[in-house]
Amino acid sequence: MCGEHGNNCFVHVDSGLPPVGLKCVVNGEEIQACVDPTMTLLNFLRNELKLFGTKEGCGEGECGACTIIMNGETVNSCIILAVEADGAEILTVEGLAKDGELSILQQEFIKMDALQCGFCTPGMLMSARALLDRNPNPSEEEIKEALAGNFCRCTGYIPIIDAVKSAAKREREELK
Amino acid sequence: MVEKEYRHIGKSYLRKEGQEKVTGQAMYIHDLELPGMLHAKLLHSPHARAKILSIDTSKAKALPGVKAVLVGEDAPYLVGLYMIDKRIIARDEVRYQGEVVAAVAAIDEVTAEKAVSLIEVEYEVLPAVHTIDEALEGKILVHEDINDLDYMKGVFFPQPDSNIASWNTTKKGDIEKGFAEADLIVENEFTLPAVAHAPMETHVSVAQADPYSNKLKVWSSSQSPFTLRDMLAKAFNIPRKDIEVVIPYIGGGFGGKAGIHIEPLVAVLSKAAKGRPVKLKMTREEEFNQLPTRAGMRGRIKTGVKKNGKITAFQAYYDWDSGAYADYGVNVGKTAVYSGGGGYEIENAEIHSRTLYTNKVFSTAYRGFGHLETHWSVERQMDIIAQKLGMDPFELRMKNILKPGSRTLSGEVIYQHTGSPSECLEAVAKEIGWTGYQTKEERLEQFKTGKVRGKGIALLQKAPAMPTNTSTGAIMQMDEDGGVKLMIGAVDMGQGVNTAMAQIAAEELDIPVEKVEVSWEINSDKHPYDWNTVASKYTLMGGNAVKKAAQDMLRQMKEVAAQVFRAHIEELAHKDGYIYHIKHPDKKIPYNKLSRGYVFENGNAIGGPLISHGVYTASGLTNLDPETGEGLPALAWTFGAHGVEIEVDVETGEITVLKMASAFDAGKVINKKLVDGQVIGGVLQGIGSAILEGYKFSSDGTLLNPSFTDNKIPTAKDAPLEVVPIYIENEQVDGPYGARGVAEHPMISVPSAVGNALYDATGINFHSLPLSPENVALRIAENK
């Protein structure tokens, strides 16, 4: 325990440095914690908050499996520190479905068979979500550009691109 | 022939696990936590070949939080699928840069990593075997004890005092006569580098080994629950009943997670750590430089042809740069002797396929193993022959293509029901509008614009490479509400096997697909046996086993219903969830009334819980003759073809795939949406091999590109603008509903088709992969 945050404190002091306080909102829930200053945001989400939906594919910011949305922007959570999320609003794959119902984007991923092994899917969904939030009517080129940082070894991307296209269309029609 | 109407077969049902995968609920081994679980980290050899003079682990052992530190002497176990040649941890000698030299288990990853950094190893660096030619020379032996190694006899042929892990041969007809009859002899050399499988989930295993008994439980990201159990039992010399293998969702395999990999190492760590569970998760760098690859290969091909294009002789030396251990590599090499001539009728053939030990990261199975490699050679060779004959490469292929009555390299007779390569080739040629090569003048016109377009075609074939007695089983149980639980031994890693098997079960039982649940998380203690989830063999084999399980269940229900109706079992039939009397169709019992036995009005009960099973074993397969390669290796041939149109940037050498038409004789498509997924995904993996991927080694044998930064795989921007999957359905007589496997095939001959299109576009024949911008731009510049 760090002594400051009572039961909310996850002491996992890897570096030997003094833990640092962290406040953020994850999928709408306020989180108060203190963490090792060297801990990555990915490890904070997975190991401390037990949100295992976000995956680690390379740990080097190359493959995009760990993509989350922080303050409206996609980030590779494996190469930023948890403490950088202080004051931030974070959305992970676990926050996409609302009130027990899958989001349109998730529904379209299933419908278009935009996933096979599923390991890249959470990161892919987050990149697609961020794209549609800033550009509700993206061109095929813009979709490819937005997903180019997310590797998928199974699908060949075409079904994913199709899913994003049809989700964009449905969102424009249904979420006016 | 009248098309049979099916209720579920051929319908594009959505994959059953989609919802779990889009919500982050799907749990992989990466996500597995167990009480008391320790974390492992490894120390790797920095040298391609060296003697280990000493290892000092004292500082690592003294670090607080460290629970086990192991070196080679602590783990004296040999493993190997076909050649028993690999130690769990290197001992005395290291054979590739990246080989495991020591392993640590500690309370967390950081502590384990720190402990690894405290281990001191003294090496004496030795000269190493870097190339195919050095391996063949045999001045240095990667395995000095090759003569003493245990191996699968009669199937593989290690050569004494050499680096040849297996030398397999084909000798068909009279090769001398064949070349003597030829009007033209064409000789070429083709090469391709090693590439990575690059599953998005790196290899990861958790093991818990009881220190007081043989009991061992392993959770692994593996394609091979039962082969893994088998290999662990052999390595540790313990009974299979004491080993439990659990496989939940796995994040991609592509062959790289077949067989046995990090599991025994994690098991010995757990045992050393007094039975605490240990987790070992490979880093991406380890995935590249410790875990196996697809082997690099060199094909030297000599083809004799008549002026009319008829092949009279085919001779090939396929040499596989297979790295330090044989693993699947020898079996990859073996495919070349029965499939390394491509889908053509060849009367006179001689093939030598040599799987070579080199001091590099070793190789294993990779999607369609052996075939992308040999097809790169054969299908490029066909185009070059066509150029020399002044013939359309489509015509040349059609002249020689396997057709009913032809014999394969191993002597197997082709029938209409074997599948039709020509229908596939015709379909892709039509789809891309193939009319032959463009003329020199047309090419020159295009060059002026800075972008040149070209089209290419290539044939492909593959049959599963598997033991002659490969088998599988399925178990089915019916619930009180008429729902069916199906248990199979195959791992669904995204290829959709569980969805397809649910369709087959529902088809046979004539119930809605939603009523069938295929049990996820394979557990070797509970699920029925299946050899391995590899080789595109499960749809045929597992599909038959599931069909038989369903038929067994129907028989059980009819036996009970016959007593209820006081009728003969032959008078009963089933439809839409009921067993009914054929003469009195209103006499019917719903399945759920039989699921726990039938209860009469007075309370008497007959029958019992409905539990059925079905098995399937490959039939009629033989080992190949060691000299001639003759025999029946193929459970089923799946033929196919690719037709591609590309655009090449003359300055940058960058290739854009505009359109890829891919046709396969799938026999019968069980689920089009899922098969489309295999085709589109496989095509892009093939494009990765064609234009992007490849290992690069320094002159001292160090892997130079062990990361996604330098060893790129395709992104969304590399996807073809259009992929057109085409299915031909010449039904497989022993396939379920006529189906045969198709999951690996979309990758095969993609590089060849792209290479052929590159000739059409530029007038240059490329012989080496990858067709990267750098390689293409340089050759274009040279040819200006």
CSV table of N, CA, C and O in Angstrom, one decimal, chain A residues 12 14 46-47 50 52-58 60 62-63 65 93-94 96-97 102 106 109-113 115-122 125 140 144-145 147-148 150-159 161, chain B residues 14-15 17-19 21-24 26-28 30-31 33 110 196-198 200-202 250-252 254 281 284 366 493-494 673-674 677-678 680-681 684-685 693 707-709 713-717 719-721 723:
chain,number,residue,atom,x,y,z
A,12,HIS,N,2.7,-2.2,-7.1
A,12,HIS,CA,3.4,-3.2,-7.9
A,12,HIS,C,4.6,-2.5,-8.3
A,12,HIS,O,4.8,-2.1,-9.4
A,14,ASP,N,7.8,-2.1,-9.5
A,14,ASP,CA,8.8,-2.8,-10.2
A,14,ASP,C,10.1,-2.1,-10.3
A,14,ASP,O,11.2,-2.7,-10.2
A,46,ARG,N,-4.4,-4.1,-18.0
A,46,ARG,CA,-4.6,-5.5,-17.9
A,46,ARG,C,-4.3,-6.1,-16.5
A,46,ARG,O,-5.1,-6.8,-15.9
A,47,ASN,N,-3.1,-5.7,-16.0
A,47,ASN,CA,-2.7,-6.4,-14.7
A,47,ASN,C,-3.4,-5.8,-13.5
A,47,ASN,O,-3.6,-6.5,-12.5
A,50,LYS,N,-7.6,-5.4,-14.6
A,50,LYS,CA,-8.0,-6.7,-15.1
A,50,LYS,C,-8.9,-6.5,-16.3
A,50,LYS,O,-9.9,-7.3,-16.5
A,52,PHE,N,-8.8,-7.4,-19.6
A,52,PHE,CA,-7.9,-8.2,-20.5
A,52,PHE,C,-8.3,-8.1,-22.0
A,52,PHE,O,-7.7,-8.8,-22.8
A,53,GLY,N,-9.3,-7.3,-22.3
A,53,GLY,CA,-9.7,-7.2,-23.7
A,53,GLY,C,-8.6,-6.6,-24.5
A,53,GLY,O,-8.4,-7.0,-25.7
A,54,THR,N,-7.9,-5.7,-24.0
A,54,THR,CA,-6.8,-5.0,-24.7
A,54,THR,C,-5.6,-6.0,-24.7
A,54,THR,O,-5.1,-6.4,-23.7
A,55,LYS,N,-5.0,-6.2,-25.9
A,55,LYS,CA,-4.0,-7.3,-26.1
A,55,LYS,C,-2.6,-6.7,-26.3
A,55,LYS,O,-2.5,-5.6,-26.8
A,56,GLU,N,-1.6,-7.5,-26.0
A,56,GLU,CA,-0.3,-7.2,-26.3
A,56,GLU,C,0.2,-8.1,-27.5
A,56,GLU,O,0.3,-9.3,-27.3
A,57,GLY,N,0.6,-7.4,-28.6
A,57,GLY,CA,1.1,-8.2,-29.7
A,57,GLY,C,2.6,-8.1,-29.9
A,57,GLY,O,3.2,-9.0,-30.5
A,58,CYS,N,3.1,-7.0,-29.5
A,58,CYS,CA,4.6,-6.8,-29.8
A,58,CYS,C,5.3,-6.1,-28.6
A,58,CYS,O,6.5,-6.2,-28.4
A,60,GLU,N,6.0,-3.1,-28.6
A,60,GLU,CA,7.0,-2.1,-29.2
A,60,GLU,C,6.3,-1.1,-30.0
A,60,GLU,O,6.9,-0.3,-30.7
A,62,GLU,N,4.3,-1.4,-32.5
A,62,GLU,CA,4.3,-1.7,-33.9
A,62,GLU,C,3.0,-2.3,-34.5
A,62,GLU,O,2.7,-2.0,-35.6
A,63,CYS,N,2.4,-3.1,-33.7
A,63,CYS,CA,1.3,-4.0,-34.3
A,63,CYS,C,-0.1,-3.5,-34.0
A,63,CYS,O,-1.0,-3.9,-34.7
A,65,ALA,N,-2.2,-4.1,-31.5
A,65,ALA,CA,-3.1,-4.9,-30.8
A,65,ALA,C,-3.6,-4.2,-29.5
A,65,ALA,O,-4.6,-4.5,-29.0
A,93,VAL,N,-12.0,-1.7,-25.4
A,93,VAL,CA,-13.0,-2.6,-26.1
A,93,VAL,C,-14.1,-2.9,-25.1
A,93,VAL,O,-15.3,-3.0,-25.6
A,94,GLU,N,-13.8,-3.0,-23.8
A,94,GLU,CA,-14.9,-3.4,-22.9
A,94,GLU,C,-15.9,-2.2,-22.8
A,94,GLU,O,-17.0,-2.5,-22.3
A,96,LEU,N,-17.2,-0.5,-25.4
A,96,LEU,CA,-17.9,-0.2,-26.6
A,96,LEU,C,-19.4,-0.6,-26.6
A,96,LEU,O,-20.2,0.2,-27.1
A,97,ALA,N,-19.7,-1.7,-26.0
A,97,ALA,CA,-21.1,-2.1,-25.9
A,97,ALA,C,-21.8,-1.3,-24.8
A,97,ALA,O,-21.2,-1.0,-23.8
A,102,LEU,N,-24.5,-4.7,-28.2
A,102,LEU,CA,-23.3,-4.4,-29.0
A,102,LEU,C,-23.5,-3.1,-29.8
A,102,LEU,O,-24.6,-2.8,-30.2
A,106,GLN,N,-19.4,-3.1,-33.6
A,106,GLN,CA,-19.2,-4.5,-33.2
A,106,GLN,C,-20.1,-5.4,-34.0
A,106,GLN,O,-19.6,-6.5,-34.4
A,109,PHE,N,-18.7,-5.9,-37.4
A,109,PHE,CA,-17.5,-6.8,-37.4
A,109,PHE,C,-18.0,-8.2,-37.5
A,109,PHE,O,-17.4,-9.0,-38.2
A,110,ILE,N,-19.0,-8.5,-36.7
A,110,ILE,CA,-19.5,-9.9,-36.7
A,110,ILE,C,-20.1,-10.2,-38.0
A,110,ILE,O,-19.8,-11.3,-38.7
A,111,LYS,N,-20.9,-9.3,-38.5
A,111,LYS,CA,-21.7,-9.6,-39.7
A,111,LYS,C,-20.8,-9.7,-40.9
A,111,LYS,O,-21.1,-10.6,-41.8
A,112,MET,N,-19.8,-9.0,-41.0
A,112,MET,CA,-18.9,-9.0,-42.2
A,112,MET,C,-17.8,-10.1,-42.0
A,112,MET,O,-16.9,-10.2,-42.8
A,113,ASP,N,-17.8,-10.8,-40.9
A,113,ASP,CA,-16.7,-11.7,-40.6
A,113,ASP,C,-15.4,-11.0,-40.6
A,113,ASP,O,-14.4,-11.5,-41.2
A,115,LEU,N,-13.2,-10.8,-38.4
A,115,LEU,CA,-12.3,-11.3,-37.4
A,115,LEU,C,-12.2,-12.8,-37.6
A,115,LEU,O,-13.1,-13.5,-38.0
A,116,GLN,N,-11.0,-13.3,-37.3
A,116,GLN,CA,-10.9,-14.8,-37.2
A,116,GLN,C,-10.3,-15.2,-35.9
A,116,GLN,O,-11.1,-15.5,-35.0
A,117,CYS,N,-9.0,-15.1,-35.6
A,117,CYS,CA,-8.5,-15.5,-34.3
A,117,CYS,C,-9.0,-14.5,-33.2
A,117,CYS,O,-9.1,-14.9,-32.1
A,118,GLY,N,-9.2,-13.3,-33.6
A,118,GLY,CA,-9.8,-12.3,-32.7
A,118,GLY,C,-8.8,-11.6,-31.8
A,118,GLY,O,-9.2,-10.7,-31.1
A,119,PHE,N,-7.5,-11.9,-32.0
A,119,PHE,CA,-6.5,-11.2,-31.1
A,119,PHE,C,-6.3,-9.8,-31.5
A,119,PHE,O,-6.0,-9.0,-30.6
A,120,CYS,N,-6.4,-9.4,-32.7
A,120,CYS,CA,-6.2,-8.0,-33.1
A,120,CYS,C,-7.5,-7.2,-33.0
A,120,CYS,O,-7.5,-6.0,-33.2
A,121,THR,N,-8.6,-8.0,-32.8
A,121,THR,CA,-9.9,-7.3,-33.0
A,121,THR,C,-10.1,-6.2,-32.0
A,121,THR,O,-10.6,-5.1,-32.4
A,122,PRO,N,-9.8,-6.3,-30.7
A,122,PRO,CA,-10.0,-5.2,-29.8
A,122,PRO,C,-9.3,-3.9,-30.3
A,122,PRO,O,-9.9,-2.8,-30.3
A,125,LEU,N,-10.9,-2.5,-33.5
A,125,LEU,CA,-12.2,-1.9,-33.2
A,125,LEU,C,-11.9,-0.4,-32.7
A,125,LEU,O,-12.6,0.5,-33.0
A,140,GLU,N,-12.6,4.8,-48.6
A,140,GLU,CA,-11.8,3.6,-48.4
A,140,GLU,C,-10.4,3.9,-48.1
A,140,GLU,O,-9.8,3.2,-47.2
A,144,LYS,N,-8.3,2.7,-44.7
A,144,LYS,CA,-7.0,1.9,-44.8
A,144,LYS,C,-6.0,2.7,-44.0
A,144,LYS,O,-5.2,2.1,-43.2
A,145,GLU,N,-5.9,4.0,-44.1
A,145,GLU,CA,-4.9,4.8,-43.4
A,145,GLU,C,-5.1,4.7,-41.9
A,145,GLU,O,-4.2,4.5,-41.2
A,147,LEU,N,-6.4,2.3,-40.3
A,147,LEU,CA,-6.2,0.9,-39.8
A,147,LEU,C,-4.8,0.4,-40.0
A,147,LEU,O,-4.4,-0.7,-39.6
A,148,ALA,N,-4.0,1.2,-40.7
A,148,ALA,CA,-2.7,0.8,-41.1
A,148,ALA,C,-1.7,0.4,-40.0
A,148,ALA,O,-0.8,-0.3,-40.1
A,150,ASN,N,-2.7,-1.2,-37.4
A,150,ASN,CA,-3.2,-2.4,-36.7
A,150,ASN,C,-3.0,-3.6,-37.6
A,150,ASN,O,-3.6,-3.7,-38.6
A,151,PHE,N,-2.1,-4.5,-37.2
A,151,PHE,CA,-1.8,-5.7,-38.0
A,151,PHE,C,-2.9,-6.7,-37.7
A,151,PHE,O,-3.3,-6.9,-36.6
A,152,CYS,N,-3.2,-7.4,-38.8
A,152,CYS,CA,-4.1,-8.6,-38.7
A,152,CYS,C,-3.5,-9.6,-39.6
A,152,CYS,O,-3.2,-9.3,-40.7
A,153,ARG,N,-3.2,-10.8,-39.1
A,153,ARG,CA,-2.6,-11.9,-39.9
A,153,ARG,C,-3.6,-12.8,-40.5
A,153,ARG,O,-3.3,-13.6,-41.3
A,154,CYS,N,-4.9,-12.7,-40.0
A,154,CYS,CA,-5.9,-13.7,-40.5
A,154,CYS,C,-6.7,-13.3,-41.6
A,154,CYS,O,-7.0,-14.0,-42.6
A,155,THR,N,-7.3,-12.1,-41.5
A,155,THR,CA,-8.5,-11.7,-42.4
A,155,THR,C,-8.1,-11.2,-43.8
A,155,THR,O,-9.0,-11.1,-44.6
A,156,GLY,N,-6.9,-10.7,-43.9
A,156,GLY,CA,-6.6,-10.0,-45.2
A,156,GLY,C,-7.2,-8.6,-45.3
A,156,GLY,O,-7.2,-8.0,-46.3
A,157,TYR,N,-7.7,-8.1,-44.2
A,157,TYR,CA,-8.2,-6.7,-44.0
A,157,TYR,C,-9.5,-6.4,-44.7
A,157,TYR,O,-10.3,-5.5,-44.3
A,158,ILE,N,-9.7,-7.0,-45.9
A,158,ILE,CA,-10.9,-6.5,-46.7
A,158,ILE,C,-12.2,-6.6,-45.9
A,158,ILE,O,-13.0,-5.7,-45.9
A,159,PRO,N,-12.5,-7.7,-45.2
A,159,PRO,CA,-13.7,-7.8,-44.4
A,159,PRO,C,-13.8,-6.7,-43.3
A,159,PRO,O,-14.8,-6.2,-43.0
A,161,ILE,N,-12.3,-3.7,-43.5
A,161,ILE,CA,-12.6,-2.4,-44.2
A,161,ILE,C,-14.1,-2.4,-44.6
A,161,ILE,O,-14.8,-1.3,-44.4
B,14,LEU,N,-22.8,-17.1,-39.5
B,14,LEU,CA,-21.8,-16.3,-38.8
B,14,LEU,C,-21.1,-17.1,-37.8
B,14,LEU,O,-21.7,-18.0,-37.2
B,15,ARG,N,-19.8,-16.8,-37.6
B,15,ARG,CA,-19.0,-17.6,-36.6
B,15,ARG,C,-19.6,-17.5,-35.2
B,15,ARG,O,-20.1,-16.5,-34.8
B,17,GLU,N,-18.4,-17.6,-32.3
B,17,GLU,CA,-17.7,-16.9,-31.2
B,17,GLU,C,-17.5,-15.4,-31.4
B,17,GLU,O,-16.9,-14.8,-30.7
B,18,GLY,N,-18.2,-14.9,-32.5
B,18,GLY,CA,-18.0,-13.5,-32.8
B,18,GLY,C,-18.2,-12.6,-31.7
B,18,GLY,O,-17.4,-11.7,-31.4
B,19,GLN,N,-19.3,-12.8,-31.0
B,19,GLN,CA,-19.6,-11.8,-29.9
B,19,GLN,C,-18.5,-11.7,-28.8
B,19,GLN,O,-18.2,-10.7,-28.4
B,21,LYS,N,-15.5,-12.3,-29.2
B,21,LYS,CA,-14.2,-11.7,-29.7
B,21,LYS,C,-14.4,-10.2,-29.9
B,21,LYS,O,-13.3,-9.5,-30.0
B,22,VAL,N,-15.6,-9.6,-30.1
B,22,VAL,CA,-15.7,-8.2,-30.3
B,22,VAL,C,-15.9,-7.4,-29.0
B,22,VAL,O,-15.9,-6.2,-29.0
B,23,THR,N,-16.1,-8.2,-28.0
B,23,THR,CA,-16.3,-7.5,-26.7
B,23,THR,C,-15.2,-7.6,-25.7
B,23,THR,O,-15.2,-7.0,-24.6
B,24,GLY,N,-14.1,-8.3,-26.1
B,24,GLY,CA,-12.9,-8.5,-25.3
B,24,GLY,C,-13.1,-9.6,-24.2
B,24,GLY,O,-12.3,-9.7,-23.3
B,26,ALA,N,-13.3,-12.8,-25.0
B,26,ALA,CA,-12.6,-14.1,-25.4
B,26,ALA,C,-11.2,-14.1,-24.6
B,26,ALA,O,-10.4,-13.2,-24.7
B,27,MET,N,-11.0,-15.2,-23.9
B,27,MET,CA,-9.8,-15.3,-23.1
B,27,MET,C,-8.7,-16.2,-23.8
B,27,MET,O,-9.0,-17.3,-24.2
B,28,TYR,N,-7.6,-15.7,-23.8
B,28,TYR,CA,-6.4,-16.3,-24.4
B,28,TYR,C,-5.4,-16.7,-23.3
B,28,TYR,O,-5.5,-16.1,-22.2
B,30,HIS,N,-2.6,-15.6,-23.0
B,30,HIS,CA,-2.0,-14.3,-22.6
B,30,HIS,C,-2.7,-13.7,-21.4
B,30,HIS,O,-2.1,-13.0,-20.6
B,31,ASP,N,-4.0,-14.0,-21.3
B,31,ASP,CA,-4.8,-13.4,-20.2
B,31,ASP,C,-4.9,-14.3,-19.0
B,31,ASP,O,-5.6,-14.0,-18.0
B,33,GLU,N,-4.4,-16.1,-15.6
B,33,GLU,CA,-3.7,-15.9,-14.3
B,33,GLU,C,-4.1,-17.1,-13.4
B,33,GLU,O,-5.3,-17.5,-13.4
B,110,VAL,N,9.5,-8.7,-14.2
B,110,VAL,CA,10.7,-7.8,-14.0
B,110,VAL,C,11.8,-8.5,-13.3
B,110,VAL,O,13.0,-8.4,-13.6
B,196,ALA,N,8.5,-15.4,-41.3
B,196,ALA,CA,7.8,-15.6,-40.0
B,196,ALA,C,6.3,-15.9,-40.1
B,196,ALA,O,5.7,-15.3,-41.0
B,197,HIS,N,5.8,-16.7,-39.3
B,197,HIS,CA,4.3,-16.9,-39.3
B,197,HIS,C,3.6,-15.6,-38.8
B,197,HIS,O,2.6,-15.3,-39.2
B,198,ALA,N,4.3,-15.0,-37.8
B,198,ALA,CA,3.7,-13.8,-37.2
B,198,ALA,C,2.3,-13.8,-36.8
B,198,ALA,O,1.5,-13.0,-37.2
B,200,MET,N,-0.6,-12.9,-34.3
B,200,MET,CA,-0.7,-11.7,-33.5
B,200,MET,C,-0.5,-12.0,-32.0
B,200,MET,O,0.0,-11.2,-31.3
B,201,GLU,N,-0.9,-13.2,-31.6
B,201,GLU,CA,-0.6,-13.6,-30.2
B,201,GLU,C,0.7,-14.4,-30.3
B,201,GLU,O,0.8,-15.4,-31.0
B,202,THR,N,1.7,-14.0,-29.6
B,202,THR,CA,3.0,-14.7,-29.6
B,202,THR,C,2.8,-16.0,-28.8
B,202,THR,O,1.8,-16.2,-28.1
B,250,ILE,N,-6.9,-19.3,-29.3
B,250,ILE,CA,-5.6,-19.0,-29.6
B,250,ILE,C,-5.5,-17.9,-30.7
B,250,ILE,O,-6.3,-17.9,-31.6
B,251,GLY,N,-4.5,-17.0,-30.5
B,251,GLY,CA,-4.4,-15.8,-31.4
B,251,GLY,C,-3.6,-16.1,-32.7
B,251,GLY,O,-2.6,-15.4,-32.9
B,252,GLY,N,-4.1,-17.0,-33.5
B,252,GLY,CA,-3.4,-17.3,-34.7
B,252,GLY,C,-2.4,-18.4,-34.6
B,252,GLY,O,-1.7,-18.5,-33.5
B,254,PHE,N,-1.2,-20.7,-37.9
B,254,PHE,CA,-0.6,-20.8,-39.3
B,254,PHE,C,0.5,-21.9,-39.4
B,254,PHE,O,1.4,-21.8,-40.2
B,281,LYS,N,5.7,-16.2,-21.7
B,281,LYS,CA,5.0,-15.5,-22.9
B,281,LYS,C,6.2,-15.0,-23.7
B,281,LYS,O,7.0,-14.2,-23.2
B,284,ARG,N,7.9,-10.4,-28.9
B,284,ARG,CA,7.9,-10.4,-30.3
B,284,ARG,C,9.3,-10.7,-30.9
B,284,ARG,O,9.4,-11.4,-31.9
B,366,TYR,N,4.4,-24.1,-42.1
B,366,TYR,CA,3.8,-22.9,-42.2
B,366,TYR,C,2.7,-23.0,-43.4
B,366,TYR,O,3.1,-23.5,-44.5
B,493,MET,N,-9.0,-21.8,-34.3
B,493,MET,CA,-8.1,-20.6,-34.1
B,493,MET,C,-8.6,-19.5,-35.0
B,493,MET,O,-7.8,-18.6,-35.4
B,494,GLY,N,-9.8,-19.6,-35.4
B,494,GLY,CA,-10.4,-18.5,-36.3
B,494,GLY,C,-10.8,-19.0,-37.7
B,494,GLY,O,-11.4,-18.3,-38.4
B,673,LYS,N,-19.1,-17.9,-46.3
B,673,LYS,CA,-18.5,-16.7,-45.7
B,673,LYS,C,-17.2,-17.1,-45.0
B,673,LYS,O,-16.2,-16.3,-45.1
B,674,LEU,N,-17.2,-18.2,-44.3
B,674,LEU,CA,-15.9,-18.6,-43.6
B,674,LEU,C,-14.8,-19.0,-44.6
B,674,LEU,O,-13.7,-18.7,-44.4
B,677,GLY,N,-13.3,-16.0,-46.0
B,677,GLY,CA,-12.3,-15.5,-45.0
B,677,GLY,C,-11.0,-16.2,-45.1
B,677,GLY,O,-9.9,-15.5,-45.1
B,678,GLN,N,-11.0,-17.5,-45.4
B,678,GLN,CA,-9.7,-18.2,-45.6
B,678,GLN,C,-9.0,-17.7,-46.8
B,678,GLN,O,-7.8,-17.6,-46.9
B,680,ILE,N,-9.4,-14.8,-48.6
B,680,ILE,CA,-9.0,-13.4,-48.6
B,680,ILE,C,-7.7,-13.3,-47.7
B,680,ILE,O,-6.7,-12.6,-48.0
B,681,GLY,N,-7.8,-13.9,-46.5
B,681,GLY,CA,-6.7,-13.9,-45.6
B,681,GLY,C,-5.5,-14.6,-46.1
B,681,GLY,O,-4.3,-14.1,-46.0
B,684,LEU,N,-3.6,-12.6,-48.8
B,684,LEU,CA,-2.8,-11.5,-48.3
B,684,LEU,C,-1.5,-12.1,-47.7
B,684,LEU,O,-0.4,-11.5,-47.8
B,685,GLN,N,-1.6,-13.2,-47.0
B,685,GLN,CA,-0.4,-13.8,-46.5
B,685,GLN,C,0.6,-14.2,-47.6
B,685,GLN,O,1.8,-14.0,-47.5
B,693,GLU,N,8.1,-10.0,-47.2
B,693,GLU,CA,8.7,-10.6,-46.0
B,693,GLU,C,9.9,-11.3,-46.3
B,693,GLU,O,10.2,-11.8,-47.4
B,707,SER,N,12.0,-7.8,-35.7
B,707,SER,CA,10.9,-7.0,-35.2
B,707,SER,C,10.0,-6.6,-36.4
B,707,SER,O,10.4,-6.7,-37.6
B,708,PHE,N,8.8,-6.2,-36.1
B,708,PHE,CA,7.9,-5.8,-37.1
B,708,PHE,C,8.4,-4.5,-37.8
B,708,PHE,O,7.9,-4.2,-38.9
B,709,THR,N,9.3,-3.8,-37.2
B,709,THR,CA,9.8,-2.6,-37.9
B,709,THR,C,10.6,-3.0,-39.1
B,709,THR,O,10.4,-2.3,-40.2
B,713,ILE,N,5.0,-7.2,-42.1
B,713,ILE,CA,3.9,-8.1,-42.6
B,713,ILE,C,2.9,-7.1,-43.3
B,713,ILE,O,2.9,-5.9,-42.9
B,714,PRO,N,2.0,-7.6,-44.1
B,714,PRO,CA,1.1,-6.6,-44.8
B,714,PRO,C,0.2,-5.9,-43.8
B,714,PRO,O,-0.3,-6.5,-42.8
B,715,THR,N,-0.1,-4.7,-44.2
B,715,THR,CA,-1.1,-3.9,-43.4
B,715,THR,C,-2.3,-3.7,-44.3
B,715,THR,O,-2.3,-4.1,-45.5
B,716,ALA,N,-3.3,-3.0,-43.8
B,716,ALA,CA,-4.5,-2.7,-44.6
B,716,ALA,C,-4.2,-2.1,-46.0
B,716,ALA,O,-4.9,-2.3,-47.0
B,717,LYS,N,-3.1,-1.3,-46.0
B,717,LYS,CA,-2.7,-0.6,-47.2
B,717,LYS,C,-2.2,-1.6,-48.3
B,717,LYS,O,-2.1,-1.2,-49.5
B,719,ALA,N,-3.5,-4.6,-48.8
B,719,ALA,CA,-4.5,-5.5,-49.3
B,719,ALA,C,-4.8,-5.2,-50.8
B,719,ALA,O,-4.8,-4.1,-51.2
B,720,PRO,N,-5.1,-6.3,-51.5
B,720,PRO,CA,-5.5,-6.1,-52.9
B,720,PRO,C,-6.7,-5.2,-53.0
B,720,PRO,O,-7.6,-5.2,-52.1
B,721,LEU,N,-6.9,-4.5,-54.1
B,721,LEU,CA,-8.1,-3.7,-54.2
B,721,LEU,C,-9.3,-4.6,-54.3
B,721,LEU,O,-10.4,-4.2,-54.0
B,723,VAL,N,-10.4,-8.9,-54.2
B,723,VAL,CA,-10.1,-10.4,-54.2
B,723,VAL,C,-11.4,-11.1,-54.6
B,723,VAL,O,-12.5,-10.8,-54.1
